[in-house]
Coordinates of N, CA and C in Angstrom, one line a residue:
M16 N 8.8 6.0 -15.8 CA 8.6 6.8 -14.6 C 10.0 7.4 -14.1
T17 N 9.9 8.5 -13.4 CA 11.1 9.0 -12.9 C 11.3 8.4 -11.5
D18 N 12.6 8.5 -11.1 CA 12.9 7.9 -9.8 C 12.2 8.7 -8.7
P19 N 11.7 8.0 -7.6 CA 11.0 8.7 -6.6 C 12.0 9.6 -5.8
V20 N 11.5 10.6 -5.2 CA 12.3 11.5 -4.3 C 12.7 10.8 -3.0
F21 N 11.9 9.8 -2.6 CA 12.1 9.1 -1.4 C 12.5 7.6 -1.7
P22 N 13.3 7.0 -0.9 CA 13.6 5.6 -1.1 C 12.4 4.7 -0.8
I23 N 12.4 3.5 -1.5 CA 11.3 2.6 -1.3 C 12.0 1.2 -0.9
E24 N 11.5 0.6 0.2 CA 11.9 -0.7 0.7 C 10.8 -1.6 0.8
H25 N 11.0 -2.9 1.0 CA 10.0 -3.9 1.2 C 9.9 -4.2 2.7
L26 N 8.6 -4.4 3.1 CA 8.4 -5.0 4.5 C 8.7 -6.4 4.4
K27 N 9.4 -6.9 5.5 CA 9.9 -8.3 5.5 C 9.5 -9.0 6.7
I28 N 9.3 -8.3 7.9 CA 9.1 -9.0 9.1 C 7.6 -8.9 9.5
R29 N 7.1 -9.9 10.2 CA 5.7 -10.0 10.6 C 5.2 -8.9 11.4
P30 N 6.0 -8.4 12.4 CA 5.5 -7.3 13.2 C 5.2 -6.0 12.4
D31 N 5.9 -5.8 11.3 CA 5.6 -4.6 10.5 C 4.2 -4.8 9.8
F32 N 3.9 -6.0 9.3 CA 2.6 -6.3 8.7 C 1.5 -6.2 9.8
L33 N 1.8 -6.7 11.0 CA 0.7 -6.6 12.0 C 0.5 -5.2 12.4
A34 N 1.5 -4.3 12.5 CA 1.3 -2.9 12.8 C 0.5 -2.3 11.7
A35 N 0.7 -2.6 10.4 CA 0.0 -2.0 9.3 C -1.5 -2.5 9.3
A36 N -1.7 -3.7 9.9 CA -3.1 -4.2 9.9 C -4.0 -3.4 10.9
K37 N -3.4 -2.7 11.8 CA -4.1 -1.9 12.8 C -4.4 -0.5 12.2
A38 N -3.7 -0.2 11.1 CA -3.8 1.2 10.5 C -5.1 1.3 9.6
P39 N -5.4 2.5 9.1 CA -6.5 2.6 8.2 C -6.3 1.8 6.9
S40 N -7.4 1.3 6.4 CA -7.3 0.5 5.1 C -8.4 1.0 4.2
C41 N -8.2 0.6 2.9 CA -9.1 1.0 1.9 C -9.3 -0.2 0.9
A42 N -10.5 -0.7 0.7 CA -10.7 -1.8 -0.2 C -11.2 -1.2 -1.5
R43 N -10.6 -1.6 -2.6 CA -11.0 -1.1 -3.9 C -10.8 -2.3 -4.9
G44 N -12.0 -2.8 -5.4 CA -11.9 -3.8 -6.4 C -11.2 -5.1 -5.9
A45 N -10.1 -5.4 -6.5 CA -9.3 -6.6 -6.2 C -8.2 -6.4 -5.2
V46 N -8.1 -5.2 -4.6 CA -7.0 -4.9 -3.7 C -7.5 -4.3 -2.4
V47 N -6.9 -4.7 -1.3 CA -7.1 -3.9 -0.1 C -5.7 -3.3 0.2
L48 N -5.7 -2.0 0.6 CA -4.5 -1.3 0.9 C -4.6 -0.8 2.3
Q49 N -3.5 -1.1 3.0 CA -3.4 -0.6 4.4 C -2.2 0.4 4.4
A50 N -2.4 1.5 5.1 CA -1.4 2.6 5.1 C -1.2 3.0 6.6
R51 N 0.0 2.8 7.0 CA 0.4 3.1 8.4 C 1.5 4.2 8.4
H52 N 1.2 5.3 9.1 CA 2.2 6.4 9.3 C 3.1 6.0 10.4
R53 N 4.4 5.9 10.0 CA 5.4 5.6 11.0 C 5.7 6.8 11.8
A54 N 6.2 6.6 13.1 CA 6.5 7.7 13.9 C 7.9 8.2 13.8
D55 N 8.7 7.6 12.9 CA 10.1 8.0 12.7 C 10.2 9.2 11.7
D56 N 11.3 9.7 11.6 CA 11.5 10.9 10.7 C 12.2 10.5 9.4
R57 N 12.3 9.2 9.1 CA 12.9 8.8 7.9 C 12.0 9.0 6.7
P58 N 12.5 9.7 5.7 CA 11.7 9.9 4.5 C 11.7 8.6 3.6
L59 N 11.1 7.6 4.0 CA 11.2 6.3 3.4 C 9.8 5.7 3.3
V60 N 9.5 5.1 2.2 CA 8.2 4.3 2.0 C 8.6 2.9 2.0
R61 N 7.8 2.1 2.8 CA 8.0 0.6 2.8 C 6.7 0.0 2.3
I62 N 6.9 -1.0 1.5 CA 5.7 -1.7 0.9 C 5.8 -3.2 1.1
G63 N 4.7 -3.8 1.4 CA 4.6 -5.2 1.5 C 3.4 -5.8 0.8
F64 N 3.4 -7.1 0.4 CA 2.4 -7.7 -0.4 C 2.0 -9.0 0.3
T65 N 0.7 -9.3 0.3 CA 0.2 -10.6 0.8 C -1.0 -11.0 0.1
A66 N -1.2 -12.3 0.1 CA -2.4 -12.9 -0.5 C -2.8 -14.2 0.3
T67 N -4.0 -14.3 0.8 CA -4.4 -15.4 1.6 C -4.8 -16.6 0.7
R68 N -5.0 -17.7 1.3 CA -5.3 -18.9 0.6 C -6.7 -18.9 0.0
K69 N -7.5 -17.9 0.4 CA -8.9 -17.7 -0.2 C -8.7 -17.3 -1.7
V70 N -7.6 -16.6 -2.0 CA -7.4 -16.2 -3.4 C -7.2 -17.4 -4.3
G71 N -6.5 -18.4 -3.8 CA -6.2 -19.6 -4.6 C -5.0 -20.3 -4.1
G72 N -4.5 -21.3 -4.9 CA -3.3 -22.0 -4.6 C -2.1 -21.1 -4.7
A73 N -0.9 -21.7 -4.5 CA 0.3 -21.0 -4.4 C 0.6 -20.3 -5.8
V74 N 0.3 -20.9 -6.9 CA 0.6 -20.3 -8.2 C -0.3 -19.1 -8.4
V75 N -1.5 -19.2 -8.0 CA -2.5 -18.1 -8.2 C -2.1 -16.9 -7.2
R76 N -1.7 -17.3 -6.0 CA -1.3 -16.2 -5.0 C -0.1 -15.5 -5.5
N77 N 0.9 -16.2 -6.0 CA 2.1 -15.6 -6.5 C 1.8 -14.7 -7.7
R78 N 1.0 -15.1 -8.6 CA 0.6 -14.3 -9.7 C 0.0 -13.0 -9.2
A79 N -0.9 -13.1 -8.2 CA -1.6 -11.9 -7.7 C -0.6 -10.9 -7.1
K80 N 0.4 -11.5 -6.3 CA 1.4 -10.6 -5.7 C 2.3 -10.0 -6.7
R81 N 2.7 -10.8 -7.8 CA 3.5 -10.2 -8.9 C 2.8 -9.0 -9.5
R82 N 1.5 -9.2 -9.8 CA 0.8 -8.1 -10.4 C 0.6 -6.9 -9.5
M83 N 0.4 -7.1 -8.2 CA 0.4 -6.0 -7.3 C 1.7 -5.3 -7.2
R84 N 2.8 -6.1 -7.2 CA 4.2 -5.5 -7.2 C 4.4 -4.5 -8.3
E85 N 4.0 -5.0 -9.5 CA 4.1 -4.1 -10.7 C 3.3 -2.8 -10.6
A86 N 2.0 -3.0 -10.1 CA 1.2 -1.8 -9.9 C 1.8 -0.9 -8.9
A87 N 2.3 -1.4 -7.8 CA 2.9 -0.6 -6.8 C 4.2 0.1 -7.3
R88 N 5.0 -0.6 -8.1 CA 6.2 -0.1 -8.7 C 5.9 1.1 -9.6
A89 N 4.7 1.1 -10.3 CA 4.3 2.2 -11.1 C 3.7 3.4 -10.4
L90 N 3.0 3.1 -9.3 CA 2.1 4.1 -8.7 C 2.7 4.7 -7.3
V91 N 3.3 3.9 -6.6 CA 3.8 4.4 -5.2 C 4.8 5.5 -5.4
P92 N 5.7 5.5 -6.3 CA 6.6 6.7 -6.4 C 5.9 8.0 -6.7
V93 N 4.7 7.9 -7.3 CA 3.9 9.1 -7.7 C 2.9 9.5 -6.6
L94 N 2.3 8.5 -6.0 CA 1.2 8.8 -5.1 C 1.5 8.4 -3.6
G95 N 2.6 7.7 -3.4 CA 2.9 7.4 -2.0 C 3.5 8.5 -1.2
K96 N 3.4 8.4 0.1 CA 3.8 9.5 1.0 C 5.0 9.0 1.8
P97 N 6.1 9.8 1.9 CA 7.2 9.4 2.7 C 6.8 9.3 4.2
G98 N 7.4 8.3 4.8 CA 7.1 8.0 6.2 C 5.9 7.1 6.4
F99 N 5.5 6.4 5.3 CA 4.3 5.5 5.4 C 4.8 4.1 5.1
D100 N 4.1 3.1 5.7 CA 4.2 1.7 5.3 C 2.9 1.4 4.6
Y101 N 3.0 0.7 3.4 CA 1.8 0.3 2.7 C 1.8 -1.2 2.5
V102 N 0.7 -1.9 2.8 CA 0.5 -3.3 2.6 C -0.6 -3.5 1.6
F103 N -0.3 -4.2 0.6 CA -1.2 -4.5 -0.5 C -1.7 -6.0 -0.3
I104 N -3.0 -6.1 -0.1 CA -3.6 -7.5 0.1 C -4.4 -7.8 -1.1
A105 N -4.1 -9.0 -1.7 CA -4.9 -9.4 -2.9 C -6.2 -9.9 -2.5
R106 N -7.2 -9.6 -3.3 CA -8.6 -10.2 -3.1 C -8.8 -11.1 -4.2
G107 N -10.0 -11.8 -4.2 CA -10.3 -12.8 -5.2 C -10.0 -12.5 -6.6
G108 N -10.3 -11.3 -7.1 CA -10.1 -11.0 -8.5 C -8.7 -10.5 -8.9
A109 N -7.8 -10.4 -8.0 CA -6.5 -9.8 -8.3 C -5.7 -10.6 -9.4
P110 N -5.7 -11.9 -9.4 CA -4.9 -12.6 -10.5 C -5.5 -12.5 -11.9
T111 N -6.8 -12.2 -12.0 CA -7.4 -12.3 -13.4 C -8.0 -10.9 -13.8
R112 N -8.0 -9.9 -12.9 CA -8.5 -8.6 -13.2 C -7.7 -8.0 -14.4
P113 N -8.4 -7.3 -15.3 CA -7.7 -6.6 -16.4 C -6.7 -5.6 -15.8
W114 N -5.6 -5.5 -16.4 CA -4.5 -4.7 -15.9 C -4.9 -3.3 -15.6
A115 N -5.6 -2.6 -16.6 CA -6.0 -1.2 -16.4 C -6.9 -1.1 -15.2
R116 N -7.8 -2.0 -14.9 CA -8.7 -2.0 -13.8 C -7.9 -2.2 -12.5
L117 N -6.9 -3.1 -12.5 CA -6.1 -3.3 -11.3 C -5.3 -2.0 -11.0
L118 N -4.8 -1.4 -12.0 CA -4.1 -0.1 -11.8 C -5.0 1.0 -11.2
D119 N -6.2 1.0 -11.7 CA -7.2 2.0 -11.2 C -7.6 1.7 -9.7
D120 N -7.7 0.4 -9.4 CA -8.0 0.0 -8.0 C -6.9 0.5 -7.1
V121 N -5.6 0.2 -7.4 CA -4.5 0.6 -6.6 C -4.4 2.1 -6.5
K122 N -4.6 2.8 -7.6 CA -4.5 4.2 -7.7 C -5.6 4.9 -6.8
S123 N -6.8 4.4 -6.9 CA -7.9 5.0 -6.1 C -7.7 4.8 -4.6
A124 N -7.1 3.6 -4.3 CA -6.9 3.3 -2.9 C -5.8 4.2 -2.3
L125 N -4.7 4.4 -3.1 CA -3.6 5.2 -2.7 C -4.1 6.7 -2.5
I126 N -4.9 7.2 -3.4 CA -5.4 8.5 -3.3 C -6.3 8.7 -2.1
S127 N -7.2 7.7 -1.9 CA -8.1 7.7 -0.8 C -7.4 7.7 0.5
L128 N -6.4 6.9 0.7 CA -5.7 6.8 1.9 C -4.8 8.1 2.1
G129 N -4.3 8.6 1.0 CA -3.5 9.8 1.1 C -4.4 11.0 1.5
A130 N -5.6 11.1 1.1 CA -6.5 12.1 1.5 C -6.9 12.0 3.0
D131 N -7.1 10.7 3.4 CA -7.4 10.4 4.8 C -6.2 10.8 5.7
S132 N -5.0 10.6 5.2 CA -3.8 10.9 6.1 C -3.6 12.4 6.2
D133 N -4.1 13.1 5.2 CA -3.9 14.6 5.3 C -4.9 15.1 6.3
T134 N -6.0 14.6 6.5 CA -7.0 15.1 7.4 C -6.7 14.6 8.8
R135 N -5.9 13.5 9.0 CA -5.5 13.0 10.3 C -4.0 13.1 10.6
A136 N -3.4 14.0 9.9 CA -1.9 14.1 10.1 C -1.6 14.4 11.6
P137 N -0.6 13.6 12.1 CA -0.3 13.7 13.6 C 0.4 15.1 13.9
D138 N 1.0 15.7 12.9 CA 1.8 16.9 13.2 C 0.9 18.2 13.0
R139 N -0.3 18.0 12.7 CA -1.2 19.2 12.6 C -1.7 19.6 14.0
A140 N -1.8 20.9 14.1 CA -2.4 21.5 15.3 C -3.8 21.2 15.4
P141 N -4.3 21.0 16.6 CA -5.8 20.7 16.8 C -6.6 22.0 16.4
P142 N -7.8 21.8 16.0 CA -8.6 23.0 15.6 C -8.9 23.8 16.9
P143 N -9.0 25.1 16.7 CA -9.2 26.0 17.8 C -10.5 25.8 18.4
S144 N -10.6 25.8 19.8 CA -11.9 25.6 20.4 C -12.5 26.9 20.7
V145 N -13.8 26.9 20.7 CA -14.6 28.2 20.8 C -15.0 28.5 22.2

């Protein structure tokens, strides 16, 4: 992959995860993806990963997060939008899902949320009233 045009950082503090939880989300297969448009002007993408105890024990949750990190590393530079925070949440099948299907899940969620953000972009002018 080529280097992204925008820098990518990791979300680390809880308030950032909570803010993303209020944003639009998309569930695809073994992954739920939340995408929050930040109100700042920094051309930066921030990503975070989480897995609840419903996924499994610590070893299983860590495996799910590692797999999501690799999928994000491959796809966010291509499909991510600058100025967004993305939170990847593992679902039950994330640790054991075939790699190609996990990539498809992440890719379709990123595309879906990207299309939604285009229709709800905050900097667009409102439609003309009749």
